Tab-separated table of C-alpha atoms in Angstrom:
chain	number	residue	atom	x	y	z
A	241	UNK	CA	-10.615	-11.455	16.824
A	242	UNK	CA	-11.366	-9.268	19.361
A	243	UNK	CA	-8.274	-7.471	18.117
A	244	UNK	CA	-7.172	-7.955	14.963
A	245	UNK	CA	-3.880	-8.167	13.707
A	246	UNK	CA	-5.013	-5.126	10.917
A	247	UNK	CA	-8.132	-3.359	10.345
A	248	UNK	CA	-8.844	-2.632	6.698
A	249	UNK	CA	-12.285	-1.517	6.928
A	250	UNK	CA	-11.382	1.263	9.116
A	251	UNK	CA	-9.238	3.793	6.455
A	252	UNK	CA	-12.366	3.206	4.363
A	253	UNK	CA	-14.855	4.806	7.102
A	254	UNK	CA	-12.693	6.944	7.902
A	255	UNK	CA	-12.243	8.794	4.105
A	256	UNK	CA	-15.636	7.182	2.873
A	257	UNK	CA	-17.079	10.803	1.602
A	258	UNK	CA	-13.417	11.716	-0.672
A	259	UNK	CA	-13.043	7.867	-1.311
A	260	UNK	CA	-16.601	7.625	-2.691
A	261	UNK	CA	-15.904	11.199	-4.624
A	262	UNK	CA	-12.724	10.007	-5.860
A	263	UNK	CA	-14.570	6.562	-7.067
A	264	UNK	CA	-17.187	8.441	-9.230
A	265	UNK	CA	-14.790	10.804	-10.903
A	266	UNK	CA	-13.049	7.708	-12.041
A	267	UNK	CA	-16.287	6.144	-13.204
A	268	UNK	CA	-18.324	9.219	-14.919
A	269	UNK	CA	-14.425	9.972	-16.987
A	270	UNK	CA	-15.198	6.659	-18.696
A	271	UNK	CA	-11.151	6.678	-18.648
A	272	UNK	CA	-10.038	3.750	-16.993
A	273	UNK	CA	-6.129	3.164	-17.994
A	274	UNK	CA	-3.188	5.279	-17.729
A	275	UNK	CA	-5.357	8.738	-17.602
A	276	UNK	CA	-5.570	12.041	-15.533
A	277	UNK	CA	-5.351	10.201	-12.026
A	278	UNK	CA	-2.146	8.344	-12.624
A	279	UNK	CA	-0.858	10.864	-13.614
A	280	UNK	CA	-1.614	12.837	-11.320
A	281	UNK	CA	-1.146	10.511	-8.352
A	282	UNK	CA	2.716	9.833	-10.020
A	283	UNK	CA	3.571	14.289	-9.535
A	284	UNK	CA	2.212	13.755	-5.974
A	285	UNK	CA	3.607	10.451	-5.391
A	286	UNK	CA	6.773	11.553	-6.607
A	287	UNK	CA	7.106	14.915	-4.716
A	288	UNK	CA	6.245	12.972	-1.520
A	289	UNK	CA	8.894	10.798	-1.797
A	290	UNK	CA	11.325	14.132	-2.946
A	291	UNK	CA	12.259	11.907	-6.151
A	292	UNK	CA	11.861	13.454	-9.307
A	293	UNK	CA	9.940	11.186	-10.991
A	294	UNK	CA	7.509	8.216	-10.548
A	295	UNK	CA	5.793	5.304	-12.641
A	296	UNK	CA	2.585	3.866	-11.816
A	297	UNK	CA	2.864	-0.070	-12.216
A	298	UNK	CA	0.667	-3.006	-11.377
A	299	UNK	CA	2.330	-4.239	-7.914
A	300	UNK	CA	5.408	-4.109	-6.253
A	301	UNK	CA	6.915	-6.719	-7.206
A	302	UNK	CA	6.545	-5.818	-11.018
A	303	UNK	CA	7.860	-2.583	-9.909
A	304	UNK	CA	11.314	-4.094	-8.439
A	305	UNK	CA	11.181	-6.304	-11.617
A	306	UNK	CA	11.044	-3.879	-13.924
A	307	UNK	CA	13.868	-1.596	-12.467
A	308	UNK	CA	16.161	-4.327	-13.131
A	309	UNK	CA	15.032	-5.349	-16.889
A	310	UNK	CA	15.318	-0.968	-17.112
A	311	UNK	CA	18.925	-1.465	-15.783
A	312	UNK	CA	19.816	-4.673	-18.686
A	313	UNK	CA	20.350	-7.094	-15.839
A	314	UNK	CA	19.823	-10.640	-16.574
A	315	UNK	CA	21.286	-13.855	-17.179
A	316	UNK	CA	24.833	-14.283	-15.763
A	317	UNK	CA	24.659	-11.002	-13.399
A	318	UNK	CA	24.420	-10.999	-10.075
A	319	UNK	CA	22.181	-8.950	-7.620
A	320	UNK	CA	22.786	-8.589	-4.094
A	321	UNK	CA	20.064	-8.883	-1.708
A	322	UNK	CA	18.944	-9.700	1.664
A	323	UNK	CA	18.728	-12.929	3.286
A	324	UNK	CA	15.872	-12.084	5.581
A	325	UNK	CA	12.883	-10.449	3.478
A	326	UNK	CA	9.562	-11.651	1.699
A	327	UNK	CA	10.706	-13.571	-1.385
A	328	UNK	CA	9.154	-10.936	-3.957
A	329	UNK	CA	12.509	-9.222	-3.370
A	330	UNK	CA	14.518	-12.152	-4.713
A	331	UNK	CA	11.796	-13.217	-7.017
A	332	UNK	CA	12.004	-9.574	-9.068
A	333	UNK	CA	15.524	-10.700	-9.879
A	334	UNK	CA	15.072	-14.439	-10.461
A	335	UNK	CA	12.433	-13.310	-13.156
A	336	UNK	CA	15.260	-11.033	-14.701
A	337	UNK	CA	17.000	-14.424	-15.270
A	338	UNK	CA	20.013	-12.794	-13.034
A	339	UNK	CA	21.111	-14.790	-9.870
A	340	UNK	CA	20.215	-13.250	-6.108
A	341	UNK	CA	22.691	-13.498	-3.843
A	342	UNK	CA	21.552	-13.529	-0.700
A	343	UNK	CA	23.131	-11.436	2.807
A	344	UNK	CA	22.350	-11.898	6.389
A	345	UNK	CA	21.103	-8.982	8.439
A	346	UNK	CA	21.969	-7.253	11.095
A	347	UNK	CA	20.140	-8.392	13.932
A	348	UNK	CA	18.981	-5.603	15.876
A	349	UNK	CA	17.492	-4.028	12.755
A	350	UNK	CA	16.530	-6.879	10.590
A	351	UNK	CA	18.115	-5.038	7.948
A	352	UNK	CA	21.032	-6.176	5.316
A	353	UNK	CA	24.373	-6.050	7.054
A	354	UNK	CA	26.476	-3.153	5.434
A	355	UNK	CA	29.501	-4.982	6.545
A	356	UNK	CA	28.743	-8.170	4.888
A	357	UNK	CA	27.518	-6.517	1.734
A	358	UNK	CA	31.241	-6.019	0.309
A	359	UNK	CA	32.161	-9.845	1.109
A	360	UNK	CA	29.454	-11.000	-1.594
A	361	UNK	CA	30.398	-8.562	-4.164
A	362	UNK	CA	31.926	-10.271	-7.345
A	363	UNK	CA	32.721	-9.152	-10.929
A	364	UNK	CA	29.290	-10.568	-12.264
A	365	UNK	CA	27.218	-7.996	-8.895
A	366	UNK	CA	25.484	-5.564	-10.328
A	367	UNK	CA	23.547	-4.405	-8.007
A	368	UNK	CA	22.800	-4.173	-4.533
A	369	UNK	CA	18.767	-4.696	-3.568
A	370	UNK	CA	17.847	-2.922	-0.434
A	371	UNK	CA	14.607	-3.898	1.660
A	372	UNK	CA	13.275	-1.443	4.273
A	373	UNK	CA	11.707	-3.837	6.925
A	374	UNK	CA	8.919	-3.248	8.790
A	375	UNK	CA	9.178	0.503	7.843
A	376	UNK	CA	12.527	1.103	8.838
A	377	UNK	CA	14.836	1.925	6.483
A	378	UNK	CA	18.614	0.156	6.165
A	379	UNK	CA	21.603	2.104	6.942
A	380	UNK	CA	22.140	3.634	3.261
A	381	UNK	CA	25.471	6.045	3.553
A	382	UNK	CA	28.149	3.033	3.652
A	383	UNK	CA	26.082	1.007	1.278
A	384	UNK	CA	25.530	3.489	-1.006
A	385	UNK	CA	29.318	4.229	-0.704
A	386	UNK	CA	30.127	0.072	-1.231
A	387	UNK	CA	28.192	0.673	-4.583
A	388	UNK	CA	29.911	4.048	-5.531
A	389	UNK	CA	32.804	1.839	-5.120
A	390	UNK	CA	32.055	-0.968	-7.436
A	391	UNK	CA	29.961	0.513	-9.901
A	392	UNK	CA	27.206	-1.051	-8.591
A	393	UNK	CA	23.241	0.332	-9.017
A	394	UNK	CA	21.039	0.502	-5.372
A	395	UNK	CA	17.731	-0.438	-5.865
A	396	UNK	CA	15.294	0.321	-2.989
A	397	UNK	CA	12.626	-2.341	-2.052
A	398	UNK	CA	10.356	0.451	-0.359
A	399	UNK	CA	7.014	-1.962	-0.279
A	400	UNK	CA	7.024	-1.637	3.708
A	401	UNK	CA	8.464	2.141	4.299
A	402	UNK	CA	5.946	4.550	2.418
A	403	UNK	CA	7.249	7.777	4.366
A	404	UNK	CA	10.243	6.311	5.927
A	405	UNK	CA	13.205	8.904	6.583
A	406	UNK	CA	17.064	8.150	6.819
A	407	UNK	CA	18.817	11.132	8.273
A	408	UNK	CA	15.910	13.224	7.629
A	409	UNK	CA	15.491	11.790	3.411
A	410	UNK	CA	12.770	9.838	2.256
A	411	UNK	CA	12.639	6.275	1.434
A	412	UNK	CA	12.087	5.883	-2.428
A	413	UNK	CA	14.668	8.479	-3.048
A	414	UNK	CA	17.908	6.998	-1.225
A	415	UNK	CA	19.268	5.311	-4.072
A	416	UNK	CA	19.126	4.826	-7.602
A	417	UNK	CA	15.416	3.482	-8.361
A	418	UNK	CA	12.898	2.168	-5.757
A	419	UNK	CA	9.917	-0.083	-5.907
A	420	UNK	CA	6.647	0.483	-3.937
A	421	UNK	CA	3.650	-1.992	-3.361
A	422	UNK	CA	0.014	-0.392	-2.643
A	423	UNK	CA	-0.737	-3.602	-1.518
A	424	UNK	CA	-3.831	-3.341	0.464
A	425	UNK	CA	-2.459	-4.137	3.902
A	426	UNK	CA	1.015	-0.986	3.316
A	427	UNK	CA	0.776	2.069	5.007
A	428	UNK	CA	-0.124	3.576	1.943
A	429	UNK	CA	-2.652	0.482	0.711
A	430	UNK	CA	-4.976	0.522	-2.170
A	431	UNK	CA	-8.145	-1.407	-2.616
A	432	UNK	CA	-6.516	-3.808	-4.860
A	433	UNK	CA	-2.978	-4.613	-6.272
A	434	UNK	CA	-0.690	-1.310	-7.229
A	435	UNK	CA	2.742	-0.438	-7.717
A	436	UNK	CA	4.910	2.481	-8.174
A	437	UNK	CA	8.901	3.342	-9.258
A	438	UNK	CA	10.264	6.335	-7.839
A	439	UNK	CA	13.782	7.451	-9.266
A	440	UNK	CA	15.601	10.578	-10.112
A	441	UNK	CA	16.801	9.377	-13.483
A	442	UNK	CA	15.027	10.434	-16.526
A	443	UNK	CA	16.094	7.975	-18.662
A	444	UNK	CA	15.372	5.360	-16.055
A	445	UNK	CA	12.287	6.536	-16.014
A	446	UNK	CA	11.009	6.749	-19.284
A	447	UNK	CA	12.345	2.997	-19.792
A	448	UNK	CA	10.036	1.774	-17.078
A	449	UNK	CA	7.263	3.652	-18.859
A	450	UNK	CA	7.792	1.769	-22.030
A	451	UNK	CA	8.000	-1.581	-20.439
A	452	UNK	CA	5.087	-1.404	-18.256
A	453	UNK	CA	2.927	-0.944	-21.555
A	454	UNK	CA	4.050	-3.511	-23.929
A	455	UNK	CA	7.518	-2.001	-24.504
A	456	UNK	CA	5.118	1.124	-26.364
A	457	UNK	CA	5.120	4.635	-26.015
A	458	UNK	CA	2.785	4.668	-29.186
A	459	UNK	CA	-0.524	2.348	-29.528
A	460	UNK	CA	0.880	-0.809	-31.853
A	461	UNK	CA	4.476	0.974	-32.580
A	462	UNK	CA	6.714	-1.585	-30.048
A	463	UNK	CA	9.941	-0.650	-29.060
A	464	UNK	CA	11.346	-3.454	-27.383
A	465	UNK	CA	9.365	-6.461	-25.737
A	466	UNK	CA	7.098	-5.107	-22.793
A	467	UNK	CA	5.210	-6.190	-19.909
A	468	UNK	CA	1.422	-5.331	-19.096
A	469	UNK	CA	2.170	-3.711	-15.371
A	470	UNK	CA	-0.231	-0.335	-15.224
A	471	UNK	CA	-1.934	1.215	-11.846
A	472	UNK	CA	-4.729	1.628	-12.888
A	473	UNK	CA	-7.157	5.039	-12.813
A	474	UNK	CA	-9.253	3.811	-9.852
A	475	UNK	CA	-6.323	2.608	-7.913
A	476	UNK	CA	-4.595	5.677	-8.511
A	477	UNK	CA	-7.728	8.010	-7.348
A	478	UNK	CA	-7.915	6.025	-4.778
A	479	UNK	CA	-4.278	6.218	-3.857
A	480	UNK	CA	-4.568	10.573	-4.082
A	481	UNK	CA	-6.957	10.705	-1.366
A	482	UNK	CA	-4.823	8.280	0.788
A	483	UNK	CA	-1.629	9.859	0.340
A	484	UNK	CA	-3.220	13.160	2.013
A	485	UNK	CA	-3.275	11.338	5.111
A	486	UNK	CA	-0.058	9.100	5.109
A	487	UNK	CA	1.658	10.962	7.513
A	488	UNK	CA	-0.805	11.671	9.807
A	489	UNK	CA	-1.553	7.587	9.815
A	490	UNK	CA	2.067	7.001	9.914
A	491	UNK	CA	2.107	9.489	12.918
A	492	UNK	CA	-0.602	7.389	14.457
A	493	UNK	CA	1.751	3.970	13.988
A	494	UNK	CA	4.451	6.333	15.702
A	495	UNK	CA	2.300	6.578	18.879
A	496	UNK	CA	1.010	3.193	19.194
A	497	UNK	CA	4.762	2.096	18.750
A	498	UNK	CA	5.912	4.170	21.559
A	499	UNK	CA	3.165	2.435	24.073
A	500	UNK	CA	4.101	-1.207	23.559
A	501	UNK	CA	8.227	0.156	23.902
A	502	UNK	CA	7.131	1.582	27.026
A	503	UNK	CA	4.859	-1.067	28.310
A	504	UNK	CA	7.076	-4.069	27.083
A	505	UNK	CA	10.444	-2.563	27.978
A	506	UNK	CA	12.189	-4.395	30.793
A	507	UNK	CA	10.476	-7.898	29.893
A	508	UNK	CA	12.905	-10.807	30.573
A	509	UNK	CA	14.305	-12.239	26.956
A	510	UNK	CA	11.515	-10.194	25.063
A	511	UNK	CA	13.379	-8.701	22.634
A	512	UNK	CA	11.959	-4.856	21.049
A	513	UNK	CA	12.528	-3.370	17.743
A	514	UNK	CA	15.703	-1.313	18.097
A	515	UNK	CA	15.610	2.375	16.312
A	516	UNK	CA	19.319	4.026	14.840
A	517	UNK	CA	19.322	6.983	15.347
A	518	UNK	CA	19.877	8.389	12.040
A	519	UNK	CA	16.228	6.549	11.173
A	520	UNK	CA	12.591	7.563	11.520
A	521	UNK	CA	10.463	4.325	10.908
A	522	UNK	CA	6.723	4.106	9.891
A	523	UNK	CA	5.999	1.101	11.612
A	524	UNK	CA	4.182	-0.706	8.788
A	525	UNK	CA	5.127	-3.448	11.906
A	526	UNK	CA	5.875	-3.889	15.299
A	527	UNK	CA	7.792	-7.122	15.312
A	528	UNK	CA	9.436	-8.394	18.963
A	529	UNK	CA	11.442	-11.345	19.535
A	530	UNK	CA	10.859	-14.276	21.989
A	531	UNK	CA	12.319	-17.594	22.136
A	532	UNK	CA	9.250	-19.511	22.689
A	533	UNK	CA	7.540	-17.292	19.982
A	534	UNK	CA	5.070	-20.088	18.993
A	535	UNK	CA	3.399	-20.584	22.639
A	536	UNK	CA	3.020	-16.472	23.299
A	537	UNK	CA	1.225	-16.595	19.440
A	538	UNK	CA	-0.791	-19.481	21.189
A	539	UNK	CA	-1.457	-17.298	23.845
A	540	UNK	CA	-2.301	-14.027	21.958
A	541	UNK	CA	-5.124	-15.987	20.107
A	542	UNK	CA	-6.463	-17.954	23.347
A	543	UNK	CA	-7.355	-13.892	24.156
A	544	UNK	CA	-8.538	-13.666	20.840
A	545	UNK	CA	-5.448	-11.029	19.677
A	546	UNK	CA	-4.419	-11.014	15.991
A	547	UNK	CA	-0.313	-11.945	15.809
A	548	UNK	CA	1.586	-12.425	12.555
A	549	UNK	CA	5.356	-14.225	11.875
A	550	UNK	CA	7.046	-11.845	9.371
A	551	UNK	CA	8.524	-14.628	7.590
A	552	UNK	CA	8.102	-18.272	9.096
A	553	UNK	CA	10.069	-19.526	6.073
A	554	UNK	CA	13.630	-17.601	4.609
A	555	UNK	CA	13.719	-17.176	0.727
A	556	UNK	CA	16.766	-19.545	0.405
A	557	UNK	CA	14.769	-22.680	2.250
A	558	UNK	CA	11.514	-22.164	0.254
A	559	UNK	CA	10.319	-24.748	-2.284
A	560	UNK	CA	11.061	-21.982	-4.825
A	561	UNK	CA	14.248	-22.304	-4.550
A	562	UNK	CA	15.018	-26.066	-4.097
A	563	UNK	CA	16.329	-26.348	-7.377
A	564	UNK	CA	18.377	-23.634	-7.127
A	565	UNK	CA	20.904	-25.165	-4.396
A	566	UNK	CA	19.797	-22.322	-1.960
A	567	UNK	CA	18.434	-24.919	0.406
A	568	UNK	CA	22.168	-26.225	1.272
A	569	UNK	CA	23.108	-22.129	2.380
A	570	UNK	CA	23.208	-21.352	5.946
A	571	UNK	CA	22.004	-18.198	7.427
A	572	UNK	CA	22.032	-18.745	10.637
A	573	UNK	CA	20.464	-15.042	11.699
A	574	UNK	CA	17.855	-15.279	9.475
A	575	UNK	CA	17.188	-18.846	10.101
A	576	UNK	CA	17.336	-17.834	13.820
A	577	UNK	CA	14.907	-14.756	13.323
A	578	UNK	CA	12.465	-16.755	11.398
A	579	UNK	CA	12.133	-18.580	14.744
A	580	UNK	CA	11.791	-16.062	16.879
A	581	UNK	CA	10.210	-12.729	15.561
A	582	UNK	CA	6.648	-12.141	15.813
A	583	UNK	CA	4.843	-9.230	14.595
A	584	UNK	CA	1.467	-7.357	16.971
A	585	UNK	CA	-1.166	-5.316	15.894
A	586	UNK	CA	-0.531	-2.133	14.369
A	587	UNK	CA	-2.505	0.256	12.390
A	588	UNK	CA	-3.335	4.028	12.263
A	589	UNK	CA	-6.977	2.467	13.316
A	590	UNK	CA	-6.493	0.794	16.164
A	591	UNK	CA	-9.171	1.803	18.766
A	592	UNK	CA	-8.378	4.114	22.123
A	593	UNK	CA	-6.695	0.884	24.705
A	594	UNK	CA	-6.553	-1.531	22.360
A	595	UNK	CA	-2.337	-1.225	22.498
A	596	UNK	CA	-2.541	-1.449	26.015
A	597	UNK	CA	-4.532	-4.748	25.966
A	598	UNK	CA	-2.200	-6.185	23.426
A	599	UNK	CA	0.939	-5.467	26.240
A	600	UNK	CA	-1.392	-6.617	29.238
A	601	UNK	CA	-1.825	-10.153	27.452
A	602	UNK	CA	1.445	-10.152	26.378
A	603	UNK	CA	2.437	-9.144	29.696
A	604	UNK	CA	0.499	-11.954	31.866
A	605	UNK	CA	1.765	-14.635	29.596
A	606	UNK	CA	5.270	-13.693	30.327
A	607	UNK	CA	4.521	-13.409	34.082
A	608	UNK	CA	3.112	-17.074	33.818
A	609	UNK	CA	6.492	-18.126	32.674
């Protein structure tokens, strides 16, 4: 592609000299597991995210997992979460053996509905599981209320919003526990699979800590039955040197967002990302809506421009959950979104015009119409 949809060689060039430092410190320690550099990277990690503490894991979906095995949920409970996200959310409860139960979004944010939240609450909820799409975060005051209300825990699914702020607070610290992917492709990516817990509960804390390494805190002494789920050293180097430029990339996303707003606005039935005002996204992506989404992805590629659909398929109609009897649920928003949405490039990396191309074909295809 001409231009791509993401540029992962770029970060790399960019922090080559630290990266390549950061690579050899790792390697001449001869300490490869939960050493110096995770924990390290958890004090910055944490700080960054003003939480108190964090735990290194091995991706964010063990993260989310392991917050709710930390929190005794399992068979019989229930766990609220949303309708339109990337299944890893659902599938960190499923593995819990608890049941999710899914909520449509609202559909200017893509976000879980507050307002429908409290219609799916039953005696077996025990928790509410929040998703930050795209790197904005949901509307956490009335939710966080809903679950004051119930006795409910908030768990944070922060994989897309490393740096995110609601009214001014970071992501990772807005509820009870959050989980974060380092996924290569986040705006805080490693070179490999990684995961971290942020949370401002010791106890939590130290839980997660034991079940990430075989339910130990002691070499062969086994407290309860664990998990292997540890960032590892070189990931967690890795992840140091990146974090010291997270918000100036996320800055970056900022300003390539507010050129396609500006070029795109006004565009019959394209439909922008629309931005609360108590929330500061990160753009991890720029996702518009058009009803004939499949023929402008057509015409992206045609002029060789990298396009995503963030998701083609909704959690409850996946094969996954066939079995389940989520395939007879209707959601219509999500089902509707998952027609519609389609996300452009974005990046801290993307070169001096390239936004501006990405409108102009956008532009011309719409002008065709």
């Amino acid at each position: 592609m001409t231009i791509p949809f993401l540029n992962l060689k770029s970060p790399y060039i960019e922090l080559k000299e630290e990266l390549d430092a950061a690579y050899q410190r790792v390697m001449e320690s001869g300490w490869y597991i939960l050493g110096n550099e995770v924990e390290a990277f958890e004090s910055e990690f944490a700080a960054y995210c003003e939480a108190k503490h964090c735990v290194g894991v091995g991706n964010g979906l063990e993260a989310l997992h392991l917050i709710v095995r930390a929190y005794e949920i399992g068979p019989g409970d229930e766990v609220i979460v949303p309708a339109n996200t990337y299944i890893a959310t659902w599938l960190a409860v499923t593995h819990a053996g608890a049941t999710p139960v899914p909520v449509e979004p609202d559909e200017r944010t893509f976000n879980i509905d507050p307002v429908r939240i409290e219609q799916a609450i039953t005696p077996r909820t025990k928790a509410i599981m929040v998703v930050h799409l795209y790197g904005q975060t949901a509307d956490m005051d009335p939710i966080n209320a809903l679950a004051w209300k119930h006795g409910l825990k908030v768990i944070e699914d922060c994989a897309q919003a490393h740096g995110a702020r609601y009214k001014f607070r970071r992501a990772g610290s807005l509820g009870d526990a959050a989980g974060f992917s380092f996924y290569p492709g986040k705006n805080l990516g490693a070179v490999g699979d990684g995961g971290a817990v942020t949370t401002n509960d010791p106890d939590l804390a130290e839980r997660i800590r034991v079940l990430r390494n075989y339910g130990s805190q002691m070499k062969y002494h086994n407290k309860v039955v664990g998990y292997n789920s540890r960032l590892d050293e070189l990931q967690a180097a890795l992840l140091r040197v990146k974090l010291t430029r997270l918000d100036e990339w996320n800055g970056r996303r900022r300003t390539n967002a507010s050129v396609y707003l500006d070029s795109l606005q006004g565009i019959q039935d394209l439909i922008l990302p629309v931005i609360p005002e108590w929330a500061e996204p990160v753009w991890h992506l720029f996702v518009v809506r058009y009803h004939l989404r499949d023929d402008l992805q057509k015409h992206l590629t045609s002029a060789e421009v990298g396009s995503l659909i963030h998701y083609p398929i909704p959690p409850h109609l996946s094969k996954a959950y066939m079995n389940d009897g989520f395939n007879n649920l209707k959601f219509p928003i999500t089902e509707h979104l998952a027609h519609t949405v389609l996300s452009l490039p974005m990046g801290p990396h993307m070169e001096n015009g390239q936004v501006d191309q990405v409108s102009s074909v956008l532009t011309s295809f719409m002008s065709a119409e």
